[in-house]
Short mmCIF file of C-alpha atoms in Angstrom, two decimals:
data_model
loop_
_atom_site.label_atom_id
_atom_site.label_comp_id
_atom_site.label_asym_id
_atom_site.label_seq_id
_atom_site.Cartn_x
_atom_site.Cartn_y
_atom_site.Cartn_z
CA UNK A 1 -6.22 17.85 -39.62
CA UNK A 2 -8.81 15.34 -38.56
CA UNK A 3 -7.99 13.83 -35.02
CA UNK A 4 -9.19 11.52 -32.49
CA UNK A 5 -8.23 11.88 -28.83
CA UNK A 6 -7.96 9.94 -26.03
CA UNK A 7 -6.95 13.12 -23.15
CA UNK A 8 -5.47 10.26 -21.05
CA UNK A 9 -2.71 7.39 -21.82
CA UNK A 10 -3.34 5.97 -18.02
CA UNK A 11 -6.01 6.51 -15.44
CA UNK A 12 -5.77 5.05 -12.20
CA UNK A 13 -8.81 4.85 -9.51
CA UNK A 14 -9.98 3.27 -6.29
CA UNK A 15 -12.21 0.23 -6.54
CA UNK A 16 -15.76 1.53 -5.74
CA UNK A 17 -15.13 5.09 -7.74
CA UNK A 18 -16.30 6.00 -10.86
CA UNK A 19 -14.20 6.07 -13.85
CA UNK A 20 -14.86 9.38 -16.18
CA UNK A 21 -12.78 8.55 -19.80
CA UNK A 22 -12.74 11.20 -22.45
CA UNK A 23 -13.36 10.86 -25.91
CA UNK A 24 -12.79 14.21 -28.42
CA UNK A 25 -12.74 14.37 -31.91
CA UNK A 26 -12.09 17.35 -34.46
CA UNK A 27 -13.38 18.22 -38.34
CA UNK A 28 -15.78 15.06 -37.92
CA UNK A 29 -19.36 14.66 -38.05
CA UNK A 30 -19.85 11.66 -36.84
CA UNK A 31 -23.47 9.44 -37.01
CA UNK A 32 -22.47 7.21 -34.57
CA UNK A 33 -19.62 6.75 -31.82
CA UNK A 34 -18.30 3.29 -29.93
CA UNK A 35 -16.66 2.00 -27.22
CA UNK A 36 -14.34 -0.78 -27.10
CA UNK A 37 -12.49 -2.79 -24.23
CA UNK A 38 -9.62 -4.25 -25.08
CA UNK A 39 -7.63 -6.19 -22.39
CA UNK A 40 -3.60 -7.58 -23.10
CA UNK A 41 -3.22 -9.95 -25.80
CA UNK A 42 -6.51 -9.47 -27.05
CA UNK A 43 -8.75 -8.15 -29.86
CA UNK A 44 -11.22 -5.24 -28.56
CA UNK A 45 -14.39 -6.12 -27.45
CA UNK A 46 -17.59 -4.00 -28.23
CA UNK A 47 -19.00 -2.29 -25.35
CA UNK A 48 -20.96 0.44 -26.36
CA UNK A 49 -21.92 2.49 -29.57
CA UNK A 50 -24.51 6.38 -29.20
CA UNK A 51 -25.36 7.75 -32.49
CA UNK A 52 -25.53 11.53 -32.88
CA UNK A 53 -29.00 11.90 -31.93
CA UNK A 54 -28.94 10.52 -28.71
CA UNK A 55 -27.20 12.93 -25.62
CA UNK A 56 -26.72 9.13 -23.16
CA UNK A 57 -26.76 5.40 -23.34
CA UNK A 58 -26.70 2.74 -20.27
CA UNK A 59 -25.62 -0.34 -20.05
CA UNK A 60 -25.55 -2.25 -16.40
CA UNK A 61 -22.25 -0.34 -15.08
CA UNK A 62 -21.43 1.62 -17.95
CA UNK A 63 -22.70 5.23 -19.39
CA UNK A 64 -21.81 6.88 -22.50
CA UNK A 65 -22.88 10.86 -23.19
CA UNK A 66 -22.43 12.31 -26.84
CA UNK A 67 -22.02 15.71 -27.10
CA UNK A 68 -22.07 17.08 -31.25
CA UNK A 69 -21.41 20.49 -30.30
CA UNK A 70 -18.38 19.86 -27.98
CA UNK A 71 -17.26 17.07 -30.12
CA UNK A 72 -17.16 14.65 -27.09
CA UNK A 73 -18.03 11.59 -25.75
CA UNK A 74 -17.78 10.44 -21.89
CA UNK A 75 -17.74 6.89 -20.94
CA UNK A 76 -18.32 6.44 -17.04
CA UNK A 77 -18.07 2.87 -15.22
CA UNK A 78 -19.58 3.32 -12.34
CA UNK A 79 -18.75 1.39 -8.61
CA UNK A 80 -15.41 0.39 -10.48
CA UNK A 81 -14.08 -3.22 -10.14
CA UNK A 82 -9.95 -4.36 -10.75
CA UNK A 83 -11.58 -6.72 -13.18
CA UNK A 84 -12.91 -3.39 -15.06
CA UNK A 85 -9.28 -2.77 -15.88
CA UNK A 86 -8.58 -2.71 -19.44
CA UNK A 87 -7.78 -0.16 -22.01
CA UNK A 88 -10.76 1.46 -23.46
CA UNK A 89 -11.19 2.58 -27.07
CA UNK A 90 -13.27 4.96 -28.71
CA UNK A 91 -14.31 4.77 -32.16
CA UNK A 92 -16.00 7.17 -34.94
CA UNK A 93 -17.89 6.06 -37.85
CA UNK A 94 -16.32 8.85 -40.09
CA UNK A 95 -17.61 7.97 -43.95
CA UNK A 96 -20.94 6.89 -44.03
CA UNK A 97 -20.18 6.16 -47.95
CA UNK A 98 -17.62 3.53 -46.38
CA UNK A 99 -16.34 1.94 -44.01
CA UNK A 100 -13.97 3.99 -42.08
CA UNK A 101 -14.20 3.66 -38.13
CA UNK A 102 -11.28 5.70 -36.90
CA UNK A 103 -10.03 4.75 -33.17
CA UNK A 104 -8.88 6.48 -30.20
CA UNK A 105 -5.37 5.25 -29.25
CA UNK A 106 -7.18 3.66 -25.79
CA UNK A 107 -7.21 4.87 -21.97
CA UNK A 108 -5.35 2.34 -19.79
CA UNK A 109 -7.66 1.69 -16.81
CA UNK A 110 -6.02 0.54 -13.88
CA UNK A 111 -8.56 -0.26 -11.04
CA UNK A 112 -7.44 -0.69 -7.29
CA UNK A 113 -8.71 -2.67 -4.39
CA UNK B 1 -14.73 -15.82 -26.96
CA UNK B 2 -16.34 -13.58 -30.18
CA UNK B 3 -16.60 -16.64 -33.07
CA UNK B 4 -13.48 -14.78 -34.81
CA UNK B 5 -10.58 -16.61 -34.53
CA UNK B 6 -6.80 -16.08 -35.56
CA UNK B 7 -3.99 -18.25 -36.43
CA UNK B 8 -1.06 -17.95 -35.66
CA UNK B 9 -1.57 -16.01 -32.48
CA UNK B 10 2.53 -15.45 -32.90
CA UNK B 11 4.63 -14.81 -35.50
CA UNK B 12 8.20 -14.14 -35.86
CA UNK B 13 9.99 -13.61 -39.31
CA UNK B 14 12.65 -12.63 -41.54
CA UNK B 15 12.64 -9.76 -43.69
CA UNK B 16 13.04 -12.04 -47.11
CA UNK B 17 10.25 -14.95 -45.50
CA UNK B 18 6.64 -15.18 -46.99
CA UNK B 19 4.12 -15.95 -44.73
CA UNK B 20 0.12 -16.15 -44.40
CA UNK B 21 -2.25 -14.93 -41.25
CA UNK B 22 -5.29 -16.48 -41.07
CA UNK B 23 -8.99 -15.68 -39.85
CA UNK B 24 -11.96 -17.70 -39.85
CA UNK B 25 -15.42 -16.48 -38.38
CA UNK B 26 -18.26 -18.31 -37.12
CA UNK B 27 -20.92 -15.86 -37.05
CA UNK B 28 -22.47 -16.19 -40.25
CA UNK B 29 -21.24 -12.36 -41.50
CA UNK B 30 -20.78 -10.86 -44.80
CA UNK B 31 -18.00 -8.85 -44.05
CA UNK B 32 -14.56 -9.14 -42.72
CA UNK B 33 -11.57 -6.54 -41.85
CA UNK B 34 -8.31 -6.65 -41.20
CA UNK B 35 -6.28 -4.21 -39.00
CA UNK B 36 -3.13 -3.33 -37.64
CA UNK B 37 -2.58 -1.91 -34.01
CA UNK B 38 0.93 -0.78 -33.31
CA UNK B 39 2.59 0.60 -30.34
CA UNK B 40 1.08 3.34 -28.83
CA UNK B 41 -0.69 4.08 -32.35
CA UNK B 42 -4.35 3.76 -32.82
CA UNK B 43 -5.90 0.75 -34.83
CA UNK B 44 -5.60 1.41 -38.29
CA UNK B 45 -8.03 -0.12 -41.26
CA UNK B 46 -5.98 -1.85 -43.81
CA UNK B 47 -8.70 -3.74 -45.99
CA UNK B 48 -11.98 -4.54 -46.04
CA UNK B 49 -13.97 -7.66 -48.02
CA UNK B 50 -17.96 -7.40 -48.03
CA UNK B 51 -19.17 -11.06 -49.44
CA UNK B 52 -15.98 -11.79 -50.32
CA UNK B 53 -15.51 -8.82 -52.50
CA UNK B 54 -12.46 -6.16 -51.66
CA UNK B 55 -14.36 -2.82 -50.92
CA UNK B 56 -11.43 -0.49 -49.19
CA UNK B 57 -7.39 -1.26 -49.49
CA UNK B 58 -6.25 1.71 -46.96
CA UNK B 59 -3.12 2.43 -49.21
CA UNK B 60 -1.47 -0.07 -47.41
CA UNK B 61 1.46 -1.03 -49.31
CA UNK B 62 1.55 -4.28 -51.77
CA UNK B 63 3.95 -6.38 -49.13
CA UNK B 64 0.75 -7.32 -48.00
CA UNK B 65 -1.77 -8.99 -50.04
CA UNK B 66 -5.33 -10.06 -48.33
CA UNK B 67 -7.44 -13.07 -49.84
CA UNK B 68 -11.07 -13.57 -48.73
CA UNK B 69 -11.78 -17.04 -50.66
CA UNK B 70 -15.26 -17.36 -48.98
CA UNK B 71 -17.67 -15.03 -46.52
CA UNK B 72 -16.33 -16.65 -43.32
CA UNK B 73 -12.26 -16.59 -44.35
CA UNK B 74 -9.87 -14.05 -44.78
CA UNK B 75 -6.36 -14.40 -45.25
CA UNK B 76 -3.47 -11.93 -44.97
CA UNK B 77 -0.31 -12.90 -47.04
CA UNK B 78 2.51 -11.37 -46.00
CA UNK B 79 6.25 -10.75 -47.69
CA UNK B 80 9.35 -8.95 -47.88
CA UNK B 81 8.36 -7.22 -44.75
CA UNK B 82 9.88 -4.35 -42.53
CA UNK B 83 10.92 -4.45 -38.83
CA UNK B 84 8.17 -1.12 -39.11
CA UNK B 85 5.24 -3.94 -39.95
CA UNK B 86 5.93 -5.48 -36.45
CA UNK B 87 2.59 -4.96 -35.25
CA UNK B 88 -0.58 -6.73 -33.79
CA UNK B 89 -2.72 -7.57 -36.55
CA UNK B 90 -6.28 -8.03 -36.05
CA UNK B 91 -9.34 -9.40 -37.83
CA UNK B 92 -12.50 -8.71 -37.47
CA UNK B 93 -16.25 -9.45 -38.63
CA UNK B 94 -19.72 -7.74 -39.17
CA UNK B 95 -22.95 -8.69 -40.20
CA UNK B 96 -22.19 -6.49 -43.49
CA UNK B 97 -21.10 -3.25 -44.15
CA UNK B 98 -24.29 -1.99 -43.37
CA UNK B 99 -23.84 -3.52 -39.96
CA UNK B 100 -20.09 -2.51 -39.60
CA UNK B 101 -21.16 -0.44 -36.62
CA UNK B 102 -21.05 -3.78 -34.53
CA UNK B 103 -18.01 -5.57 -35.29
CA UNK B 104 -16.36 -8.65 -33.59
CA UNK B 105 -13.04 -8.68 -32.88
CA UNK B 106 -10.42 -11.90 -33.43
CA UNK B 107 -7.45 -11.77 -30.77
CA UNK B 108 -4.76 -10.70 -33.18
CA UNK B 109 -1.38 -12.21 -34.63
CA UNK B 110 1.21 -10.44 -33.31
CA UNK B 111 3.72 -10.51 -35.81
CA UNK B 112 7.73 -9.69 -35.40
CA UNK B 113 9.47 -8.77 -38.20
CA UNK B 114 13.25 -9.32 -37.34
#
């Protein structure tokens, strides 16, 4: 079956370290892959999006690797802030005939001063 | 805030009740989506309008009926519900479909179906 995974519900760090989330998908072929942030209460928030030719994508803090043959993305926020924590989604463009973005069930950041 | 917003942000009602979320974006896009994001559960699509025009119903059953009168509206009408439909609902823009790579969130209705 096709899936979408999030390895961790939770993931708890120091302020100052660098978060590593894991994105990995199976029977997909995606073009394109996003990140979200979504924080209590609210809708998600676009962070992010790598399409399937491109291996990494900065933004300030945040990095995002694509990996086609693994089937996974990493999403690293680097010197980590408490105000970075949120749960963060990932998200697959999976019919390009459509609409369908499937999402990740989110990765609970909890950063610590 | 993202220029989608969502009324009510709360919503509590009876199984035999009828009742309507709303969405209205300011962003000047083409097409809107609704979702709903459960407990625990990933987001899941339920419907999507591209100027104004229903494109993808998610065989979501017919308790819920959406109504896109105009590009920057949607509507989500809502009866005979389950406590299973309790749920955060959420709207969301894009440009158009062919921009639905970047879309803008609303902060949800979360709805309790007693």
């Amino acid at each position: 079956s096709q899936k979408i995974e999030q390895n961790s519900e939770a993931l708890n760090i120091q302020e100052g370290k660098t978060a590593t989330l894991t994105c990995n998908y199976t029977n997909y072929s995606p073009a394109y892959l996003q990140w979200y942030r979504q924080d209590p209460g609210r809708g998600p928030v676009f962070l992010l999006l790598i399409r399937e030719n491109e291996k990494e994508k900065r933004k300030e803090r945040l990095k995002v690797t694509f990996d086609t043959t693994l089937k996974q993305s990493l999403f690293h926020i680097t010197a980590s802030q408490p105000a970075d924590s949120a749960t963060y989604l990932c998200a697959l463009e999976v019919n390009q005939a459509g609409t369908a973005l499937i999402f990740g069930k989110g990765t609970t950041l909890s950063v610590s001063s | 805030e993202t220029g989608v917003t969502q009324t009510p942000r709360h919503l509590v009602m009876g199984m035999t009740n009828k009742k309507s979320l709303k969405c209205e974006q300011h962003l000047g896009h083409n097409a809107m989506y609704w979702y709903k994001q459960s407990a625990k559960k990933p987001l899941e699509l339920m419907f999507v309008y591209n100027f104004k025009e229903q494109t993808e119903n998610n065989s979501v059953p017919s308790r819920f009926s959406p109504e896109c009168p105009n590009s920057s509206h949607l509507f989500l009408h809502l009866h005979t519900l389950q406590p299973e439909d309790s749920a955060l609902y959420l709207c969301a823009s894009s440009q158009d479909l062919a921009s639905r790579e970047t879309q803008y969130f609303g902060p949800g209705t979360r709805l309790l179906v007693l």
